[in-house]
Amino acid sequence: MRKIYVFDTTLRDGEQSPGVSLTMEEKVEIALQLERLGVDRIEAGFPVVSAGEIKCVAEVARTIRNATVVGFARSREQDIDAVREALREAQDPCLHLFLATSPIHREYKLRMDRAKVLQTIDAAIRYGRKYFSKIEFSAEDASRTELDFLCEVTHTAIQAGATVVNLPDTVGFATPDSFGEMFKAVREQVPGIERIQLSTHCHDDLGLATANTLAAIAAGVDQIEGTINGIGERAGNTAIEEVALALETRSDRYAAKTSLVLNEIYPTSRLVSKLTGMSVPGNKAIVGDNAFAHESGIHQDGMLKNRTNYEIIKPETIGLGAGRLVIGKHSGRHAFKQKLAELGYPCNDEQLNTVFEKFKALADLNKQIRDEDIRSLFDGNTASGLS
Ligand SMILES: [Zn+2]
């Protein structure tokens, strides 16, 4: 099994979610949970943005002992100096430099030609090398960059001394096939590519972040970047939990895995949701409230006969209790009987028939049936507040 390194940017790209701002204590609490989860690299922030951000990143750097702590910087000395200050006490520091490389960004944002972009990358990495042994370089908007130029950029970064080169789909524009082809081409065409780790970083504007990340893994990248619950700029980043579980569940296809402690996924998801104030949609893959809930009668009956009928991931794997049977109008007799037994009302077939009829009538009126509703139903009373 090939190891895929996990670079978590919940505290940097995730914090760039509109409306999210974390205090120093909150950043440290999340970082400690990420360390328990077993991520390899924690991007703690973007130090140059403020004195407060430097303090936050420094506190994370001081606290974390079992993961690389990363500071984000534009390709300029002032930004690099801010990362130096913030990571002074890190056990294992890493400088993360970026510069946009696509024609759109070169022309309308940077006002730099190709030669100037290459020269800026080279100078920034060489300056960073004086202070850091680990340097990641990100070619911002890589997926919209001409392939020949992207190869030149990657080559320049390697020659200057980068240890990781990240090719992000900054605006969520890539499709899985185009993205995989981009990585294959870079791996085939750039001399010295075997000396560094290749990384990917995707956004979910078209709902393809996880699919694109998996395509990059299939094309040979060593590192994936993402956030917990997929939070981040606009539609968000790749949700790390989705990639980890896809690799775990479909090892037959990828033969690759992360070092994540999978049963820390759910607690990490809850903590990030609580501290960022960004709630997780019920139908969110892996960590949504309904991700392991079964309502329809056919599914519930199948689940009770054998969980693998409708369950590809055991909820216990990510640190949750067993899958929930939601009792509602789609539920069948088998699940209802099981629910009654769980609530302490074992019953014979005749009793079941009577109560099941009443239950169906109530369920027609109410989408969700609570445990107390079922109790009062069995006791022959109509629950208050049911309709
Ligand atoms: Zn991003």
PDB file of C-alpha atoms in Angstrom, residues 142-143 145 147 150-151 167 174-189 198 211-212 214-221:
ATOM      1  CA  ALA A 142      -2.325  25.141 -11.970  1.00  0.00           C
ATOM      2  CA  SER A 143      -5.333  23.480 -13.601  1.00  0.00           C
ATOM      3  CA  THR A 145      -2.048  26.847 -16.655  1.00  0.00           C
ATOM      4  CA  LEU A 147       0.940  22.347 -19.569  1.00  0.00           C
ATOM      5  CA  LEU A 150       3.423  24.185 -15.689  1.00  0.00           C
ATOM      6  CA  CYS A 151       6.275  21.753 -16.383  1.00  0.00           C
ATOM      7  CA  LEU A 167      -0.562  21.698  -8.284  1.00  0.00           C
ATOM      8  CA  ALA A 174     -10.761  20.590 -13.385  1.00  0.00           C
ATOM      9  CA  THR A 175     -12.514  17.355 -14.282  1.00  0.00           C
ATOM     10  CA  PRO A 176     -11.158  14.032 -13.006  1.00  0.00           C
ATOM     11  CA  ASP A 177      -9.802  12.934 -16.397  1.00  0.00           C
ATOM     12  CA  SER A 178      -8.152  16.273 -17.253  1.00  0.00           C
ATOM     13  CA  PHE A 179      -6.683  16.561 -13.767  1.00  0.00           C
ATOM     14  CA  GLY A 180      -5.220  13.051 -13.824  1.00  0.00           C
ATOM     15  CA  GLU A 181      -3.702  13.726 -17.265  1.00  0.00           C
ATOM     16  CA  MET A 182      -2.073  16.918 -15.967  1.00  0.00           C
ATOM     17  CA  PHE A 183      -0.296  15.023 -13.173  1.00  0.00           C
ATOM     18  CA  LYS A 184       0.736  12.189 -15.474  1.00  0.00           C
ATOM     19  CA  ALA A 185       2.249  14.665 -17.941  1.00  0.00           C
ATOM     20  CA  VAL A 186       4.140  16.561 -15.236  1.00  0.00           C
ATOM     21  CA  ARG A 187       5.498  13.307 -13.816  1.00  0.00           C
ATOM     22  CA  GLU A 188       6.630  12.156 -17.257  1.00  0.00           C
ATOM     23  CA  GLN A 189       8.085  15.425 -18.505  1.00  0.00           C
ATOM     24  CA  LEU A 198       3.871  15.922  -5.716  1.00  0.00           C
ATOM     25  CA  ALA A 211     -13.222  12.922  -7.458  1.00  0.00           C
ATOM     26  CA  ASN A 212     -10.394  15.165  -8.688  1.00  0.00           C
ATOM     27  CA  LEU A 214      -8.756  10.633  -6.235  1.00  0.00           C
ATOM     28  CA  ALA A 215      -7.826  11.122  -9.904  1.00  0.00           C
ATOM     29  CA  ALA A 216      -4.615  12.839  -8.767  1.00  0.00           C
ATOM     30  CA  ILE A 217      -3.868   9.924  -6.428  1.00  0.00           C
ATOM     31  CA  ALA A 218      -4.416   7.476  -9.282  1.00  0.00           C
ATOM     32  CA  ALA A 219      -1.993   9.592 -11.350  1.00  0.00           C
ATOM     33  CA  GLY A 220       0.676   9.227  -8.664  1.00  0.00           C
ATOM     34  CA  VAL A 221       0.593  12.211  -6.275  1.00  0.00           C
TER      35      VAL A 221
END
